[in-house]
Each structure stands twice: as structure tokens, then as C-alpha cells.
């Protein structure tokens, strides 16, 4: 059997956990493979794509700063990636590039796996970066009753709001990053998501005031997309108040497994492979 040749590209790329996820999956199901981490600088996608075709690469994952820049180079883009304006998985078939986004589905699958569903829920999203823009649309498409974005800068939050309206006709609320906003948004919130790096290992900054969590109902979910540390101050405080807490590890694993399903063109056993990936992370003391 010939090797499946896959890459992850980004800049920086050294920190990427993608090789570990995909190698664990491919080893577990017996697919011979090579999985490279390739540093591709912003503006260098054309040269990388030429290399992909020359080397016979079967597919690649993308991280910052290429998720939107790749779009003009694709021969096909799936609906979700198109409306998210973000691609994290490219499959190469007969020299053609097929672009997908598995972040939204990975995010949702992890949440649903814990018994939480977006339908008819009031959602509060902290942050308005690349991932937030996918999640905002995903939550509305999944039937959320309302969505509030709280962000430090107004412009990116307004841009997400416009994109959500363009694709769904739904209006969302944008609030500034202030104690008053958090308290206001918490009172009828069912699902609160952190998509900022606040509390992430290697980032000095964290939430300064978490008293707004006291305003959440006990049935609410606090979902922090951070997976390192496995329990941020946001999550430990929510837990201490008896509120449900979920970190970003499930999303990380599921977006990878969904990408592997695209590369392989077949469905995978998420429970079995997800556990394999998690135990590999633990063995290597990643968190
Ligand atoms: P991004 O595009 O850089 O966006 C970062 C967001 O955080 C922006 O809205 C930014 O606000 C806000 N922010 C940054 N520093 C802040 C601070 N000190 N105070 C308040 N807000 C701040 O990042 P991204 O790609 O969306 O990723 C966001 C986070 O999601 C990452 O940090 C990572 O932990 C997590 N993530 C998890 C997964 C997973 O699989 N679990 C996948 C991807 C990302 P401004 O607009 O004001 O700059």
C-alpha cells in the first residue's frame, strides 16, 4: 500500500498537535502514512500548493494564517467552509483541491457528546476571532434562539454579526468587553463560550473578574475552547458554582477526526479513536 501523505501548514507551526492526532488515528487503523508539519509563511501558499502537486500530497490541514487565504486556490469549497470563510482541511484529488471546515462540526460534536444542544438556547460568545466567526454561524444554524458576542474590539464582532445576518437573516447582539456586559448577558444565558486566549497556558492574561458566573443558571454550560490547561480559571470557577464545564479538548480531537474522515473517504469510530488520542496526549504529558 502506498503511503498517505498529509501535512499541516501554518506559521507558527511548531506548537501544532495535528501530527499527534492524525498519526494516532492512522496508526490505529493501519494506514501507512507520512504526516509533516510545514511552516508556510503568509503569502507563500502558491509555492506550497505547487509542492503539494509535485510531491503527490493527499491532503493538508491548515492553521493561522491560512484558513481564509487558501480559498482562492481551491477548485471546490463545501457549503459550511464557504459561509464560514474559513478552511481547515484540504483534500487533493486528481490534482484538484477540495476545501472543508471541520471546526464548527468538531465544536458541536464535543458539546452534544456532553448532552448540550444549541437548539432554542441563548448563547453568549466571548471573543470574535477566526474560530468565533465559525461558531457564531454554527450555533445560529443549529437553532440557537439568541446569540450575544462580547468582544474587546467592536469591528470584528460587528463583522461576524453582519455575516450571520447575511447567511441566516438572524440578528445578533454585540456588547463591549466589560463587567456590565458579562452580568447582563449571563442572566438568561444557557451556553457561554470562551473563544479568547484568556487563561491559556503561555498567556499571562486571564479574566480579571468572574463574578458574572454567579448570575448563570445551574443548568447552563460554560464551554472554554482552551484545552491547555485542561481546567482554566473560568472552568474551575464555574464548576465550584455547580455549573457544567467543558474544555476544548473534545473539539480539538473531533475536528481532527472529521478531517481524517474527509482524507480517507470513510467513517471512523470516534469513541475508540478519540480515547486513543486522549490517552496519547496524557502519556506525553501534554496537559
Ligand atoms: P483569534 O482569531 O486570534 O481571536 C482571538 C480573540 O480573542 C479576539 O476576539 C480577541 O479580541 C480576543 N482576545 C485576545 N486577547 C484578549 C484579551 N487580552 N482580552 C480580551 N479579549 C482578547 O483566535 P482564534 O483562532 O479565534 O482562537 C481563539 C481561541 O480558541 C484560541 O486562543 C484557542 O485557545 C482556542 N481554540 C481552540 C480550538 C480547539 O480545537 N479547542 C481550536 C482553535 C482555537 P480582539 O478582537 O479585540 O483582538
Coordinates of C-alpha atoms and ligand atoms in Angstrom, one line a residue:
X1 CA 0.0 0.0 0.0
X2 CA 1.4 3.5 -0.8
X3 CA 1.8 6.0 1.9
X4 CA -0.9 8.5 2.6
X5 CA 1.0 11.8 2.5
X6 CA -0.5 14.5 4.7
X7 CA 0.7 17.9 6.1
X8 CA -0.3 20.6 8.5
X9 CA 0.6 24.1 7.4
X10 CA 0.8 27.3 9.3
X11 CA 3.1 29.9 10.8
X12 CA 4.0 29.4 13.6
X13 CA 3.6 25.6 13.3
X14 CA 6.0 24.2 16.0
X15 CA 3.2 24.0 18.6
X16 CA 0.7 22.1 16.4
X17 CA -0.8 19.0 17.9
X18 CA -2.1 17.9 14.5
X19 CA 0.7 15.3 13.8
X20 CA -0.1 13.6 17.1
X21 CA -3.8 13.4 16.4
X22 CA -3.6 12.2 12.8
X23 CA -0.7 9.8 13.3
X24 CA -2.5 8.2 16.2
X25 CA -5.6 7.7 14.1
X26 CA -3.8 6.4 11.0
X27 CA -1.6 4.1 13.1
X28 CA -4.6 2.8 15.0
X29 CA -6.4 1.8 11.8
X30 CA -3.3 0.6 10.0
X31 CA -2.9 3.2 7.2
X32 CA 0.8 3.7 6.2
X33 CA 1.4 7.4 6.2
X34 CA 3.7 10.4 6.4
X35 CA 2.4 13.5 8.3
X36 CA 4.6 16.6 8.1
X37 CA 4.5 19.9 9.9
X38 CA 5.3 22.5 7.3
X39 CA 5.9 26.2 8.1
X40 CA 4.3 28.2 5.3
X41 CA 4.6 31.9 5.7
X42 CA 1.7 34.2 4.9
X43 CA 1.7 35.0 1.2
X44 CA 3.5 31.7 0.3
X45 CA 0.6 29.5 -0.4
X46 CA 1.1 29.4 -4.1
X47 CA 4.6 27.9 -3.7
X48 CA 3.3 25.4 -1.2
X49 CA 0.5 24.3 -3.5
X50 CA 3.0 23.7 -6.3
X51 CA 4.9 21.5 -3.9
X52 CA 1.7 19.6 -2.9
X53 CA 1.1 18.7 -6.5
X54 CA 4.8 17.8 -7.2
X55 CA 5.1 15.6 -4.2
X56 CA 1.7 13.9 -4.5
X57 CA 0.4 15.1 -1.1
X58 CA -3.0 13.7 -0.5
X59 CA -4.3 16.4 1.8
X60 CA -3.4 19.0 4.4
X61 CA -4.7 20.7 7.5
X62 CA -4.4 24.5 7.9
X63 CA -4.0 26.8 10.8
X64 CA -3.2 30.5 11.3
X65 CA -2.7 32.4 9.0
X66 CA -4.0 30.4 6.0
X67 CA -7.6 29.4 6.8
X68 CA -9.1 32.2 4.6
X69 CA -6.2 32.9 2.3
X70 CA -6.4 29.4 0.8
X71 CA -9.9 29.9 -0.6
X72 CA -8.9 31.5 -4.0
X73 CA -6.7 28.5 -4.6
X74 CA -9.5 25.9 -4.2
X75 CA -11.3 24.1 -7.0
X76 CA -14.2 23.3 -4.7
X77 CA -15.3 24.6 -1.3
X78 CA -18.0 22.9 0.8
X79 CA -21.0 25.0 1.9
X80 CA -20.0 25.3 5.6
X81 CA -16.4 26.4 4.8
X82 CA -17.8 28.9 2.3
X83 CA -20.1 30.7 4.7
X84 CA -17.5 30.4 7.5
X85 CA -15.0 31.9 5.0
X86 CA -12.5 29.5 6.7
X87 CA -11.0 26.2 5.6
X88 CA -9.0 23.9 7.9
X89 CA -8.9 20.8 5.7
X90 CA -7.9 20.4 2.1
X91 CA -8.2 17.1 0.2
X92 CA -6.2 16.7 -3.0
X93 CA -7.8 14.5 -5.7
X94 CA -6.5 14.2 -9.3
X95 CA -4.6 17.4 -8.7
X96 CA -7.7 19.3 -7.6
X97 CA -8.1 21.0 -4.2
X98 CA -11.3 20.4 -2.2
X99 CA -11.7 22.6 0.9
X100 CA -13.7 21.9 4.0
X101 CA -14.1 23.2 7.6
X102 CA -14.4 20.8 10.4
X103 CA -14.1 23.3 13.3
X104 CA -17.8 24.0 13.6
X105 CA -18.8 20.4 13.5
X106 CA -16.0 19.4 15.9
X107 CA -17.1 22.1 18.3
X108 CA -20.7 21.0 18.1
X109 CA -20.0 17.3 18.4
X110 CA -18.0 17.7 21.6
X111 CA -20.8 19.8 23.1
X112 CA -23.5 17.4 22.0
X113 CA -21.4 14.5 23.4
X114 CA -21.9 16.0 26.8
X115 CA -25.6 16.3 26.3
X116 CA -25.8 20.1 25.4
X117 CA -27.6 21.2 22.2
X118 CA -27.8 24.6 20.6
X119 CA -31.5 24.4 19.6
X120 CA -33.6 27.1 21.4
X121 CA -30.7 28.1 23.6
X122 CA -29.4 31.6 24.5
X123 CA -25.8 31.6 23.6
X124 CA -23.1 34.0 24.7
X125 CA -19.8 34.0 22.8
X126 CA -16.8 35.8 24.3
X127 CA -14.3 36.7 21.5
X128 CA -14.7 37.5 17.8
X129 CA -11.7 35.9 16.2
X130 CA -11.4 33.2 13.5
X131 CA -12.9 30.4 15.5
X132 CA -15.7 32.6 16.9
X133 CA -16.8 33.5 13.5
X134 CA -17.4 29.8 12.6
X135 CA -19.1 29.0 16.0
X136 CA -21.4 32.0 15.8
X137 CA -22.8 30.8 12.5
X138 CA -22.9 27.2 13.6
X139 CA -24.9 28.0 16.7
X140 CA -27.5 30.0 14.7
X141 CA -27.7 27.3 12.0
X142 CA -28.3 24.8 14.8
X143 CA -31.3 26.7 16.0
X144 CA -30.0 28.9 18.9
X145 CA -32.7 31.4 20.0
X146 CA -30.2 34.2 20.5
X147 CA -26.6 35.0 20.3
X148 CA -24.6 37.7 22.1
X149 CA -21.0 38.4 21.2
X150 CA -18.8 40.1 23.8
X151 CA -15.5 41.3 22.4
X152 CA -12.7 43.8 23.2
X153 CA -12.8 45.3 19.7
X154 CA -16.1 46.3 18.2
X155 CA -15.2 45.8 14.5
X156 CA -14.6 42.1 14.3
X157 CA -17.8 41.4 16.4
X158 CA -19.8 43.6 14.0
X159 CA -18.3 41.8 11.1
X160 CA -19.4 38.4 12.5
X161 CA -22.9 39.9 13.2
X162 CA -23.1 41.0 9.5
X163 CA -22.0 37.7 8.2
X164 CA -24.5 35.8 10.4
X165 CA -27.3 38.1 9.2
X166 CA -26.2 37.7 5.5
X167 CA -26.4 33.9 5.7
X168 CA -29.3 33.3 8.1
X169 CA -31.3 36.6 8.4
X170 CA -30.8 36.4 12.2
X171 CA -29.7 39.5 14.2
X172 CA -27.2 39.0 17.0
X173 CA -26.3 41.3 19.9
X174 CA -22.8 42.8 20.2
X175 CA -21.6 44.0 23.6
X176 CA -18.3 45.5 24.8
X177 CA -15.9 43.6 26.9
X178 CA -17.0 44.9 30.3
X179 CA -18.2 43.7 33.7
X180 CA -21.7 45.2 32.9
X181 CA -21.9 43.2 29.6
X182 CA -20.9 39.9 31.2
X183 CA -23.5 40.4 34.0
X184 CA -26.2 41.4 31.5
X185 CA -25.5 38.5 29.2
X186 CA -25.2 35.9 32.0
X187 CA -28.8 36.4 33.3
X188 CA -30.6 34.4 30.5
X189 CA -27.6 32.5 29.1
X190 CA -27.8 28.8 28.5
X191 CA -24.4 28.3 26.9
X192 CA -21.4 30.6 27.5
X193 CA -18.4 30.0 25.2
X194 CA -14.9 31.5 25.7
X195 CA -13.1 31.8 22.3
X196 CA -10.4 34.2 23.6
X197 CA -6.9 33.1 24.8
X198 CA -7.6 34.4 28.3
X199 CA -6.4 31.7 30.7
X200 CA -4.5 29.7 28.1
X201 CA -1.0 28.4 29.1
X202 CA 1.7 30.7 27.9
X203 CA -0.7 33.7 28.0
X204 CA -0.3 35.9 31.1
X205 CA -3.7 37.5 30.8
X206 CA -6.8 35.9 32.3
X207 CA -10.4 37.0 33.2
X208 CA -10.0 39.6 35.9
X209 CA -13.5 39.3 37.3
X210 CA -15.6 36.1 37.1
X211 CA -18.4 37.1 39.5
X212 CA -20.7 37.2 36.5
X213 CA -20.7 33.4 36.6
X214 CA -22.8 33.7 39.7
X215 CA -25.6 35.0 37.5
X216 CA -25.7 31.8 35.4
X217 CA -28.4 29.2 36.0
X218 CA -27.0 25.8 37.3
X219 CA -28.2 24.1 34.1
X220 CA -26.0 26.4 32.0
X221 CA -22.9 25.2 30.2
X222 CA -19.6 27.1 30.3
X223 CA -17.5 25.9 27.3
X224 CA -13.9 27.1 27.2
X225 CA -12.2 26.4 23.8
X226 CA -8.9 26.3 25.6
X227 CA -7.5 22.8 26.2
X228 CA -4.2 23.7 27.9
X229 CA -4.6 23.9 30.8
X230 CA -7.4 21.3 30.9
X231 CA -9.2 23.4 33.5
X232 CA -8.9 27.2 33.2
X233 CA -9.9 29.6 36.0
X234 CA -13.1 30.2 34.1
X235 CA -14.0 26.5 34.2
X236 CA -12.9 25.8 37.8
X237 CA -14.9 28.8 39.0
X238 CA -18.0 27.6 37.0
X239 CA -17.5 24.1 38.5
X240 CA -17.2 25.5 42.0
X241 CA -20.6 27.1 41.5
X242 CA -22.2 23.8 40.4
X243 CA -22.3 24.9 36.7
X244 CA -21.5 22.5 33.9
X245 CA -18.0 23.0 32.4
X246 CA -16.4 21.7 29.2
X247 CA -12.9 22.4 27.8
X248 CA -11.7 22.5 24.2
X249 CA -10.0 19.1 24.1
X250 CA -13.1 17.3 22.6
X251 CA -13.3 20.0 19.8
X252 CA -9.6 19.6 19.0
X253 CA -9.9 15.8 18.8
X254 CA -13.2 15.8 16.8
X255 CA -12.2 18.4 14.2
X256 CA -9.1 16.2 13.6
X257 CA -11.2 13.0 13.3
X258 CA -13.6 14.7 11.0
X259 CA -10.7 15.8 8.8
X260 CA -9.4 12.2 8.7
X261 CA -12.9 11.1 7.5
X262 CA -12.5 13.5 4.7
X263 CA -9.0 12.4 3.8
X264 CA -9.9 8.7 4.0
X265 CA -13.4 9.0 2.4
X266 CA -14.9 6.8 5.1
X267 CA -16.4 7.0 8.6
X268 CA -14.3 6.4 11.7
X269 CA -15.1 5.1 15.2
X270 CA -14.9 8.4 17.1
X271 CA -15.3 6.9 20.6
X272 CA -12.4 4.4 20.1
X273 CA -10.1 6.8 18.3
X274 CA -10.9 9.8 20.5
X275 CA -9.9 7.8 23.5
X276 CA -6.7 6.7 21.8
X277 CA -5.8 10.3 21.1
X278 CA -6.6 11.5 24.6
X279 CA -4.5 8.7 26.1
X280 CA -1.6 9.6 23.8
X281 CA -1.9 13.3 25.0
X282 CA -1.8 12.1 28.6
X283 CA 1.1 9.8 28.1
X284 CA 3.1 12.6 26.6
X285 CA 2.1 14.9 29.4
X286 CA 0.7 17.5 27.0
X287 CA -1.7 18.9 29.6
Ligands
LIG1 P1 -8.0 34.9 17.2 O1 -8.6 34.9 15.8 O2 -6.7 35.4 17.4 O3 -9.1 35.7 18.1 C1 -8.8 35.9 19.5 C2 -10.0 36.6 20.1 O4 -9.6 36.8 21.5 C3 -10.3 38.0 19.5 O5 -11.6 38.2 19.6 C4 -9.5 38.9 20.5 O6 -10.2 40.2 20.7 C5 -9.7 38.2 21.8 N1 -8.7 38.5 22.8 C6 -7.3 38.2 22.7 N2 -6.7 38.7 23.7 C7 -7.6 39.2 24.6 C8 -7.5 39.9 25.8 N3 -6.4 40.0 26.5 N4 -8.7 40.3 26.4 C9 -9.9 40.2 25.7 N5 -10.0 39.6 24.5 C10 -8.9 39.1 24.0 O7 -8.0 33.4 17.7 P2 -8.9 32.1 17.3 O8 -8.3 31.4 16.2 O9 -10.3 32.6 17.1 O10 -8.8 31.2 18.6 C11 -9.4 31.7 19.8 C12 -9.0 30.7 20.9 O11 -9.7 29.5 20.7 C13 -7.5 30.3 21.0 O12 -6.9 31.1 21.9 C14 -7.5 28.8 21.3 O13 -7.3 28.7 22.7 C15 -9.0 28.4 21.1 N6 -9.0 27.4 20.0 C16 -9.4 26.1 20.3 C17 -9.5 25.2 19.4 C18 -9.9 23.8 19.8 O14 -9.9 22.9 18.9 N7 -10.3 23.5 21.0 C19 -9.3 25.5 18.0 C20 -8.9 26.8 17.7 C21 -8.8 27.7 18.7 P3 -9.9 41.4 19.7 O15 -10.8 41.2 18.5 O16 -10.2 42.6 20.5 O17 -8.5 41.3 19.3

